[in-house]
XYZ file of C-alpha atoms in Angstrom:
707
model
C 0.000 0.000 0.000
C 2.823 2.437 0.717
C 4.178 4.657 -2.040
C 6.524 7.666 -2.076
C 3.786 10.010 -3.247
C 1.921 11.873 -0.491
C -1.631 10.634 0.201
C -1.067 7.453 -1.863
C -1.473 5.379 1.290
C -4.807 7.077 2.079
C -6.087 6.611 -1.486
C -5.044 2.949 -1.610
C -6.673 2.409 1.779
C -9.985 3.802 0.533
C -9.854 1.626 -2.612
C -8.967 -1.508 -0.614
C -11.841 -0.915 1.842
C -14.234 -0.530 -1.063
C -13.125 -3.872 -2.485
C -13.076 -5.742 0.818
C -16.486 -4.499 2.000
C -18.067 -4.196 -1.475
C -18.843 -0.597 -0.560
C -20.183 1.782 -3.199
C -18.535 4.829 -1.602
C -15.558 5.271 0.762
C -14.711 8.731 2.134
C -11.835 9.876 4.337
C -12.092 13.504 5.581
C -10.040 15.765 7.885
C -11.322 18.325 10.376
C -9.031 21.108 11.582
C -9.169 22.984 14.886
C -9.487 26.383 13.219
C -12.661 25.257 11.322
C -14.394 22.558 13.406
C -17.729 22.883 11.514
C -16.189 21.990 8.136
C -14.794 18.671 6.834
C -12.041 18.598 4.187
C -12.283 15.449 2.059
C -8.853 13.832 1.702
C -9.963 11.056 -0.651
C -13.360 9.932 -1.998
C -13.560 6.570 -3.830
C -17.015 6.263 -5.375
C -18.335 3.536 -7.659
C -14.853 2.421 -8.686
C -13.372 5.910 -9.294
C -11.664 8.609 -7.265
C -13.791 11.780 -7.112
C -12.618 15.415 -6.743
C -11.921 16.408 -3.146
C -14.138 19.150 -1.717
C -15.126 20.563 1.658
C -18.594 20.319 3.173
C -20.459 21.514 6.267
C -20.777 18.940 9.065
C -23.932 20.481 10.485
C -26.951 18.303 9.665
C -24.896 15.346 8.393
C -24.219 11.874 9.835
C -20.513 12.805 9.880
C -21.298 15.309 12.626
C -22.466 12.441 14.814
C -19.326 10.440 14.027
C -17.126 13.142 15.558
C -19.222 13.329 18.717
C -19.481 9.537 19.231
C -17.302 6.495 18.663
C -19.240 5.421 15.545
C -22.372 6.133 13.579
C -24.360 3.362 11.802
C -27.445 3.639 9.589
C -28.358 0.316 7.969
C -31.039 2.008 5.849
C -32.889 5.305 5.354
C -29.888 7.521 5.891
C -31.032 10.065 3.267
C -34.407 10.382 4.976
C -32.700 10.893 8.356
C -30.514 13.747 7.081
C -32.495 15.700 4.481
C -30.239 18.796 4.826
C -27.060 16.939 3.793
C -26.802 17.972 0.117
C -23.899 15.654 -0.743
C -25.683 12.692 0.839
C -28.833 13.454 -1.114
C -26.830 13.714 -4.342
C -25.284 10.280 -3.778
C -28.668 8.769 -2.959
C -27.093 6.384 -0.450
C -29.307 4.124 1.620
C -26.837 2.947 4.319
C -23.961 4.646 6.194
C -21.310 3.678 8.709
C -18.631 6.038 9.984
C -15.871 6.000 12.604
C -13.577 8.823 13.850
C -9.886 8.891 12.934
C -8.028 8.880 16.258
C -4.301 9.294 16.884
C -2.440 7.397 19.587
C -3.245 10.167 22.096
C -6.959 10.024 21.091
C -6.887 13.285 19.133
C -9.627 13.349 16.490
C -8.236 14.222 13.063
C -11.395 13.514 11.088
C -13.520 10.541 10.036
C -13.732 7.487 7.763
C -17.128 6.591 6.288
C -18.486 3.937 3.888
C -21.823 4.305 2.120
C -23.901 1.900 0.007
C -26.690 2.525 -2.425
C -28.675 -0.338 -0.866
C -29.458 -1.124 2.768
C -26.631 -3.060 4.417
C -26.106 -4.847 7.696
C -22.790 -3.979 9.344
C -21.715 -6.375 12.038
C -19.056 -5.915 14.707
C -16.301 -7.290 12.496
C -16.878 -4.546 9.924
C -16.780 -1.817 12.607
C -13.569 -3.278 14.034
C -12.003 -3.319 10.555
C -13.024 0.309 9.948
C -11.583 1.391 13.292
C -8.248 -0.262 12.472
C -8.244 1.390 9.046
C -9.190 4.773 10.595
C -6.303 4.483 13.069
C -3.895 3.736 10.200
C -5.226 6.719 8.228
C -4.943 8.964 11.328
C -1.316 7.969 11.850
C -0.511 8.680 8.215
C -2.307 12.036 8.207
C -0.614 13.078 11.453
C 2.755 12.353 9.897
C 1.765 14.285 6.772
C 0.712 17.262 8.891
C 4.045 17.271 10.717
C 5.929 17.027 7.429
C 3.934 19.806 5.818
C 4.217 22.075 8.866
C 7.963 21.542 8.881
C 8.226 22.330 5.178
C 6.088 25.447 5.650
C 8.210 26.571 8.595
C 11.381 26.080 6.592
C 9.878 27.987 3.668
C 8.823 30.871 5.905
C 12.203 30.926 7.641
C 14.007 31.001 4.301
C 11.701 33.769 3.024
C 12.180 35.748 6.220
C 15.945 35.353 6.195
C 16.210 36.453 2.576
C 13.809 39.372 3.142
C 15.775 40.884 6.023
C 17.475 44.205 5.250
C 20.706 42.818 6.648
C 21.946 39.260 6.983
C 20.919 36.352 9.179
C 23.527 33.764 10.044
C 24.598 30.676 11.945
C 28.308 30.288 12.581
C 30.693 28.141 14.574
C 32.154 29.312 17.840
C 35.705 29.485 16.548
C 38.285 32.179 15.900
C 37.148 32.621 12.287
C 33.392 32.864 12.906
C 33.067 30.090 10.329
C 29.676 30.573 8.681
C 27.363 27.594 8.126
C 24.201 29.506 7.129
C 24.179 32.999 5.584
C 21.172 34.815 4.099
C 21.305 36.565 0.734
C 21.386 39.999 2.427
C 25.109 39.520 3.037
C 25.868 40.657 -0.522
C 24.238 44.082 -0.073
C 25.900 44.386 3.333
C 29.469 43.373 2.470
C 29.792 42.870 -1.288
C 30.533 39.154 -0.734
C 28.151 36.360 -1.801
C 26.844 33.833 0.754
C 28.997 31.064 -0.730
C 32.088 33.268 -0.256
C 31.612 33.157 3.504
C 30.182 29.685 4.078
C 32.973 27.502 5.477
C 35.331 30.493 4.879
C 35.534 29.531 1.196
C 36.801 32.970 0.169
C 36.975 34.990 3.389
C 35.978 34.583 7.037
C 33.689 36.977 8.894
C 36.415 37.562 11.475
C 38.595 39.120 8.755
C 35.794 41.577 7.865
C 35.704 43.079 11.378
C 37.722 46.299 11.595
C 41.006 45.644 13.469
C 40.306 48.451 15.952
C 36.942 46.908 16.873
C 37.897 43.225 17.120
C 38.712 43.263 20.838
C 35.503 45.149 21.613
C 33.436 42.624 19.652
C 35.134 39.628 21.255
C 34.724 41.011 24.775
C 31.029 41.827 24.243
C 30.281 38.347 22.933
C 32.291 36.670 25.677
C 30.491 38.595 28.441
C 27.039 37.931 26.981
C 27.822 34.237 26.521
C 28.926 33.892 30.139
C 25.626 35.439 31.257
C 23.620 33.315 28.767
C 22.245 36.526 27.241
C 21.926 38.059 23.790
C 24.874 40.176 22.685
C 24.092 43.501 21.005
C 26.986 45.477 19.605
C 27.818 48.067 16.951
C 31.144 47.881 15.126
C 32.820 48.529 11.792
C 33.442 46.078 8.942
C 35.662 46.315 5.847
C 33.611 45.486 2.734
C 34.755 43.820 -0.502
C 35.380 47.246 -2.069
C 37.421 48.325 1.028
C 34.638 50.651 2.105
C 34.167 50.884 5.878
C 30.599 50.523 7.141
C 28.999 50.445 10.574
C 26.904 47.389 11.476
C 24.717 46.451 14.429
C 24.614 42.815 15.460
C 22.367 40.848 17.777
C 22.974 37.192 18.465
C 23.148 34.457 21.066
C 25.186 31.357 21.753
C 23.758 27.905 20.939
C 24.674 25.170 23.428
C 25.053 21.440 22.794
C 23.815 18.690 25.096
C 26.818 19.191 27.390
C 26.045 22.897 27.790
C 28.981 24.073 25.649
C 28.411 26.962 23.233
C 29.255 25.502 19.847
C 27.544 28.000 17.545
C 26.185 31.538 17.357
C 22.964 32.599 15.646
C 21.797 36.119 14.948
C 21.423 38.902 12.423
C 23.522 41.875 11.336
C 22.205 45.213 10.024
C 23.858 48.082 8.179
C 23.592 51.170 10.425
C 26.127 53.393 8.672
C 23.573 56.055 7.788
C 22.067 56.073 11.273
C 25.537 56.268 12.828
C 26.460 59.262 10.681
C 23.109 60.853 11.488
C 23.672 60.308 15.209
C 27.117 61.870 14.985
C 25.568 64.886 13.299
C 22.821 65.066 15.914
C 25.383 64.739 18.704
C 27.328 67.627 17.220
C 24.179 69.744 17.154
C 23.035 68.548 20.586
C 26.353 69.422 22.243
C 26.985 72.806 20.614
C 25.402 76.154 21.378
C 24.122 77.411 18.036
C 24.478 81.109 18.847
C 28.023 81.206 20.245
C 29.561 77.966 18.999
C 30.529 77.056 22.571
C 29.727 73.798 24.278
C 26.179 73.840 25.628
C 24.738 72.601 28.898
C 24.437 68.990 27.665
C 28.057 68.945 26.468
C 29.278 70.399 29.760
C 27.392 67.833 31.840
C 28.520 64.984 29.562
C 32.166 66.040 29.855
C 31.931 66.458 33.609
C 30.146 63.155 34.153
C 32.830 61.336 32.189
C 35.424 62.964 34.435
C 33.511 61.860 37.532
C 33.425 58.269 36.285
C 36.847 57.875 34.671
C 39.035 60.427 36.454
C 37.603 60.729 39.974
C 40.871 61.952 41.495
C 40.751 65.227 39.524
C 38.906 68.091 41.271
C 37.261 70.919 39.365
C 36.067 74.425 40.082
C 32.935 75.354 38.139
C 32.474 79.107 37.749
C 29.036 80.296 36.655
C 28.976 83.762 35.057
C 25.876 85.929 34.731
C 25.821 89.120 32.653
C 24.425 91.913 34.788
C 22.030 94.310 33.031
C 21.775 92.011 29.985
C 18.031 92.608 29.813
C 18.699 96.323 29.429
C 20.702 95.647 26.258
C 17.787 93.745 24.706
C 15.336 96.443 25.703
C 17.494 99.374 24.530
C 19.009 98.001 21.330
C 16.902 94.964 20.415
C 17.321 91.194 20.566
C 19.865 91.166 17.726
C 22.152 93.364 19.851
C 21.747 90.962 22.768
C 22.742 88.052 20.526
C 25.737 90.018 19.274
C 26.781 90.705 22.874
C 26.566 87.021 23.785
C 28.759 86.067 20.815
C 31.367 88.686 21.776
C 31.350 87.533 25.413
C 31.914 83.947 24.245
C 34.845 85.080 22.080
C 36.422 87.043 24.948
C 36.137 84.021 27.224
C 37.745 81.744 24.639
C 40.574 84.204 23.872
C 41.252 84.770 27.558
C 41.174 81.091 28.465
C 43.887 80.339 25.923
C 46.375 81.968 28.301
C 45.363 79.772 31.258
C 46.060 76.050 31.030
C 43.829 75.246 34.001
C 40.690 76.478 32.203
C 39.607 73.291 30.461
C 36.107 74.019 29.149
C 33.838 76.968 28.416
C 30.106 76.578 27.872
C 26.962 78.627 27.540
C 24.353 76.954 29.719
C 21.331 79.221 29.344
C 20.375 82.752 28.297
C 23.110 85.073 29.537
C 24.828 82.480 31.752
C 28.217 80.967 30.905
C 30.363 78.358 32.644
C 34.139 78.219 32.897
C 35.482 74.881 34.141
C 38.853 75.033 35.885
C 41.088 72.338 37.352
C 40.877 72.814 41.087
C 43.776 73.442 43.464
C 44.125 73.073 47.223
C 43.266 76.727 47.974
C 39.570 76.526 47.251
C 38.010 79.924 47.938
C 41.266 81.708 47.124
C 41.363 79.960 43.759
C 37.785 81.028 43.011
C 38.629 84.652 43.749
C 41.756 84.411 41.578
C 39.831 82.888 38.661
C 37.025 85.430 39.095
C 39.629 88.203 38.950
C 41.055 86.822 35.689
C 37.595 86.526 34.154
C 36.789 90.085 35.163
C 39.997 91.272 33.459
C 38.860 89.675 30.182
C 36.247 92.435 30.000
C 38.297 95.456 31.070
C 37.909 96.727 27.519
C 34.310 97.581 26.500
C 32.619 95.564 23.751
C 31.576 97.271 20.523
C 27.948 96.635 19.522
C 27.339 98.577 16.321
C 28.159 102.166 17.205
C 27.842 101.574 20.926
C 30.564 100.649 23.403
C 29.191 98.514 26.208
C 30.867 97.724 29.503
C 30.297 94.135 30.686
C 29.674 93.557 34.369
C 29.774 90.011 35.665
C 28.180 88.305 38.613
C 29.941 85.012 39.431
C 29.288 81.967 41.566
C 31.415 78.890 42.133
C 31.147 75.267 43.194
C 33.783 72.564 43.726
C 33.471 69.003 42.451
C 34.586 67.434 45.729
C 31.280 68.616 47.245
C 29.076 67.189 44.478
C 28.445 63.542 43.620
C 27.547 64.179 39.975
C 27.958 66.705 37.196
C 24.322 67.796 37.456
C 24.689 68.377 41.198
C 27.854 70.445 40.667
C 26.067 72.743 38.223
C 23.058 72.923 40.505
C 25.250 74.019 43.404
C 26.710 76.841 41.298
C 23.151 77.840 40.316
C 22.126 77.906 43.990
C 25.091 80.150 44.772
C 24.141 82.394 41.826
C 20.580 82.674 43.126
C 21.966 83.643 46.534
C 24.179 86.285 44.925
C 21.226 87.781 43.045
C 19.020 87.765 46.144
C 21.586 89.742 48.136
C 23.023 91.844 45.280
C 26.464 90.220 45.536
C 29.078 90.071 42.784
C 30.554 86.762 44.058
C 29.208 83.747 45.931
C 30.693 80.285 46.517
C 28.674 77.224 47.412
C 30.003 76.223 50.836
C 28.867 74.390 53.958
C 26.835 77.323 55.269
C 24.944 77.721 52.005
C 24.480 73.948 51.813
C 22.916 73.940 55.285
C 20.633 76.807 54.318
C 19.495 75.086 51.124
C 19.025 71.805 52.968
C 16.902 73.529 55.597
C 14.762 75.213 52.924
C 14.352 71.913 51.091
C 13.322 70.191 54.328
C 10.910 73.012 55.096
C 9.394 72.666 51.629
C 8.976 68.914 52.024
C 7.304 69.354 55.423
C 4.940 71.986 54.037
C 3.915 69.908 51.023
C 3.271 66.992 53.369
C 1.180 69.190 55.680
C -0.786 70.525 52.699
C -1.418 67.020 51.341
C -2.605 65.771 54.745
C -4.766 68.842 55.483
C -2.769 69.829 58.566
C -2.956 73.604 57.967
C -5.332 75.602 60.141
C -6.994 79.023 60.036
C -6.983 81.983 62.391
C -9.435 84.879 62.319
C -8.730 88.600 62.760
C -11.728 90.842 63.476
C -12.794 93.649 61.133
C -14.309 96.608 62.981
C -16.815 99.270 61.946
C -14.832 102.422 62.808
C -18.014 104.434 63.363
C -19.651 102.063 65.890
C -16.744 99.976 67.149
C -18.717 96.806 66.421
C -17.190 93.662 64.868
C -18.724 93.341 61.408
C -16.559 90.624 59.976
C -13.250 88.792 60.024
C -10.392 87.831 57.762
C -9.472 84.139 57.626
C -5.693 83.713 57.688
C -3.801 80.475 57.107
C -1.538 79.166 59.862
C 0.943 76.292 59.927
C 2.245 74.719 63.113
C 4.680 71.898 62.423
C 5.599 69.382 65.136
C 9.256 69.651 64.150
C 9.571 73.256 62.910
C 7.049 74.876 65.262
C 5.075 77.922 64.069
C 6.164 78.890 60.534
C 5.545 82.414 59.291
C 2.847 82.741 56.593
C 5.309 84.772 54.525
C 7.589 81.711 54.407
C 5.085 78.964 53.587
C 3.057 81.100 51.167
C 6.298 81.782 49.283
C 6.959 78.009 49.266
C 3.476 77.406 47.881
C 4.051 79.996 45.162
C 7.390 78.461 44.123
C 5.969 74.917 44.171
C 2.907 75.901 42.155
C 0.402 74.850 44.861
C -0.898 78.295 45.815
C -4.268 77.486 44.264
C -4.531 74.270 46.291
C -3.602 76.186 49.450
C -6.321 78.758 48.730
C -8.932 76.052 48.171
C -8.046 74.407 51.488
C -8.345 77.708 53.379
C -11.714 78.455 51.724
C -12.953 74.931 52.491
C -11.962 75.145 56.180
C -13.477 78.639 56.435
C -16.795 77.563 54.922
C -16.983 74.541 57.242
C -16.447 76.880 60.190
C -19.103 79.310 58.955
C -21.637 76.471 58.670
C -20.934 75.554 62.312
C -21.410 79.199 63.370
C -24.641 79.401 61.405
C -26.079 76.405 63.263
C -24.791 77.577 66.644
C -25.467 81.335 66.547
C -28.129 81.665 63.863
C -26.237 84.440 62.087
C -22.923 84.874 60.302
C -20.281 87.589 60.299
C -18.858 88.413 56.896
C -15.607 86.496 56.464
C -12.838 87.452 54.004
C -10.645 84.812 52.346
C -7.554 85.522 50.254
C -7.584 84.331 46.646
C -4.408 84.108 44.534
C -3.893 84.698 40.841
C -3.252 80.958 40.372
C -6.817 80.265 41.571
C -8.273 82.862 39.192
C -6.480 81.112 36.321
C -8.183 77.768 37.071
C -10.799 76.980 34.386
C -13.540 76.004 36.902
C -12.759 78.578 39.597
C -16.333 79.906 39.880
C -17.887 76.432 39.967
C -15.311 75.341 42.581
C -16.124 78.319 44.829
C -19.881 77.686 44.509
C -19.433 74.005 45.388
C -17.284 74.774 48.454
C -19.605 77.540 49.716
C -22.804 75.540 49.204
C -25.103 76.018 52.205
C -23.804 79.521 52.973
C -25.133 82.795 51.648
C -22.586 83.948 49.094
C -22.834 87.539 50.424
C -21.290 86.355 53.692
C -18.057 85.463 51.870
C -15.645 88.167 50.738
C -12.923 87.079 48.325
C -9.749 89.167 48.575
C -7.240 89.407 45.728
C -4.215 91.693 45.635
C -3.991 94.577 43.232
C -0.861 93.109 41.600
C -2.562 89.709 41.066
C -5.515 91.398 39.387
C -3.220 93.095 36.893
C -1.417 89.877 35.821
C -4.276 89.205 33.401
C -6.811 92.054 33.660
C -9.183 90.602 31.058
C -9.371 87.254 32.871
C -9.831 89.071 36.186
C -12.708 91.106 34.730
C -14.466 87.962 33.529
C -14.016 86.013 36.778
C -14.872 88.885 39.152
C -18.091 89.651 37.278
C -19.167 85.998 37.368
C -18.417 85.806 41.097
C -20.406 89.008 41.741
C -23.303 87.599 39.709
C -23.421 84.658 42.135
C -23.477 87.002 45.168
C -19.847 86.924 46.402
C -18.323 90.154 47.731
C -14.906 91.067 46.310
C -12.116 93.114 47.830
C -8.807 94.413 46.454
C -6.159 93.667 49.081
C -3.044 95.814 49.739
C -4.474 98.580 47.578
C -1.955 101.270 46.675
C 1.124 99.019 46.624
C 0.667 97.739 43.085
C -0.082 99.267 39.739
C -3.604 99.335 38.360
C -5.325 101.408 35.741
C -8.216 103.486 37.030
C -10.100 102.445 33.904
C -9.727 98.812 34.899
C -10.489 99.553 38.545
C -13.791 101.082 37.505
C -14.655 97.960 35.485
C -13.646 95.398 38.121
C -16.725 94.119 39.914
C -15.337 94.768 43.434
C -16.986 95.990 46.624
C -14.101 96.878 48.934
C -10.670 98.536 48.786
C -8.314 97.442 51.577
C -5.759 100.178 52.295
C -2.282 98.719 52.751
C -0.882 98.748 56.281
C 2.318 100.527 55.213
C 0.343 103.715 54.461
C -1.780 103.387 57.599
C 1.219 103.108 59.920
C 3.093 105.962 58.238
C 0.255 108.498 57.874
C 0.511 109.974 61.386
C 4.053 111.247 60.795
C 4.185 111.323 56.996
C 1.928 113.854 55.356
C 2.286 112.284 51.895
C 1.085 108.917 53.244
C -1.874 110.666 54.890
C -2.679 112.378 51.605
C -2.513 109.035 49.759
C -4.846 107.384 52.281
C -7.265 110.299 51.985
C -7.148 110.033 48.183
C -7.887 106.293 48.245
C -10.871 106.824 50.573
C -12.223 109.659 48.419
C -11.813 107.628 45.239
C -13.577 104.634 46.816
C -16.477 106.857 47.895
C -16.747 108.214 44.343
C -16.850 104.673 42.935
C -19.312 103.493 45.594
C -16.811 101.152 47.265
C -16.223 100.373 50.927
C -12.799 100.919 52.484
C -11.074 98.843 55.148
C -7.699 99.928 56.545
C -5.210 97.203 57.485
C -2.520 97.236 60.162
C -4.166 99.657 62.656
C -2.075 99.522 65.816
C -3.017 102.704 67.758
C -6.128 104.626 68.750
C -4.679 107.682 66.971
C -4.572 105.795 63.666
C -8.129 104.523 64.139
C -9.428 108.015 64.941
C -7.717 109.648 61.951
C -9.056 106.993 59.580
C -12.539 107.512 60.975
C -12.223 111.262 60.406
C -11.048 110.683 56.826
C -14.172 108.634 56.147
C -12.754 105.102 56.192
C -15.531 102.694 57.127
C -13.702 99.642 58.469
C -10.421 98.640 59.988
C -8.416 95.689 61.241
C -5.135 95.366 63.076
C -3.541 94.590 66.418
C -5.312 97.588 68.003
C -8.607 95.718 67.689
C -7.353 92.181 67.927
C -4.717 89.747 66.708
C -5.519 86.713 64.552
C -6.783 83.992 66.915
C -8.067 80.406 66.604
C -11.756 80.037 65.642
C -12.824 79.013 69.165
C -11.285 82.120 70.742
C -12.704 84.391 68.016
C -16.211 83.006 68.579
C -15.946 83.413 72.350
C -14.712 87.015 72.062
C -16.807 88.378 69.196
C -19.791 86.099 68.618
C -20.928 85.008 72.058
């Protein structure tokens, strides 16, 4: 029965069964997992001839029952039992017997069926014979499937290998990288054909690797092999035309039964273009376009390499800032500022040529430059010496067009022995520069004292952010007094922070932290939320509410849902009982936005006050349009007006202007009866300050002013 041709065994089996059992029709069909409702006929021997193989639906056929049971037998009337089976009806068969094709592990591959045009009686011997035949057919089909899958896998692998942009390979683990399998892509990659490299017929792959890269390649492969990992490496090869190209290779060792790496398999790509592109990008990325100096990235890269490969060498990093640079841009235009920066860079380069210790010059941002100097034992003295040299570079004014400009430098310094990384070293110099600017200094060095100060500020910031996140801030209330009657008519809610470790922290400190950290809006929301909760308690306890003022920052005004947020927080309280205070300077950051928000808040019933009025700059035209109710006169004018006639005149002017615009006035910072009396005489309606009462906790305020 066996022949070399595929399926010959199956066909001969069907023919033999037909002869042995005198069957009119013998069918062998496969069923695959991806289409379990369809049978694929492998062979169909009918009335002495092989018929074309087709597929048919199992649903509504006796074959469907075969696959769900061990056998299916109809001695007569099979067509009547399955009227929907079109193929059965076409044959006009009267009897049917079918058995499943099972492999040794009882996997069903399909079915074997015999049909007769006349009724037939199938005894147990016939069923046993069919089951044996079905098992033989299943074994043959299983082997065919394995063979075909293997051939398909090999075809796909070959197609994939030959379609790769580079080359795929399998080579021996020897000194020559003796190739056993090479894809056709090797020709485009190297100029050599696959047969040139296989078994080193013309040249070995090892000879293609650039001599300067051979040790690097060998070490990378050796390390990866020891770790049983893939090796990934870029290196140069010498092609057939002597051209040098960059390649990227990924591969892995193949072990034999004893665990020894006998071969390598992988693929190699041509990355010459990408490598050249990366070199170009690196050149751009590490060079300041305006001045041609190294930029921040190049400086940090150079320094980090020094930290890692030359840790014994100390450096002094000097950060230079051009004082009054903004004035140049404003007076002469941005092009003049750019010209100045280029000239400063040239002066630094020319001057550094005379000092061997100055190893790198960079422009790190805007008008800030860095000079990197090899450090000596005399730390601070060396900084002052270097700063003196740098200052001398600019003794002669710079010529910008027709203008001669003197350059004034502010300098800070940091030493590498204090920093653990390049980024930290630059950051320390930046901290020292910030300190110099804050205190109007020409020089500042990052030292232990400054480090302690920065560390304390950082710790303070961390503690505040933690307190804010956990809702540990509290409020205090300062009474607002009607100057005419002396009665308490309201209060201002002020945020307070008592830390278990730091104690009481001044609002000026933690509000500045909130501003720098960008959480001023969140702080304001918390204060408003706590205040509204307190007001609801007062409303239930006392039946009436004093007007309470809450400070609002510009960051809150900029929030897209600020009005909706305020309404949600103040729900359950009459909006007129809440006064929202915003400083004059915050209002003028974005006047148009402020106009929109203040009008919407007024429409919902909130009262609005301009805090610290007179200390900022605001247009009277805008002031008239702002939907505000109250002007709060800044405490600096109130405390100076008794002795300073100009301050008294300014206070009087503010009160008169407010009366003209129909606004209330509240004076802040009243500390004496004389101040309170004068304000009353000038027509100011309200006041607050230590004279009337300090900010106190809510319980004490309620006991003093509400009960």
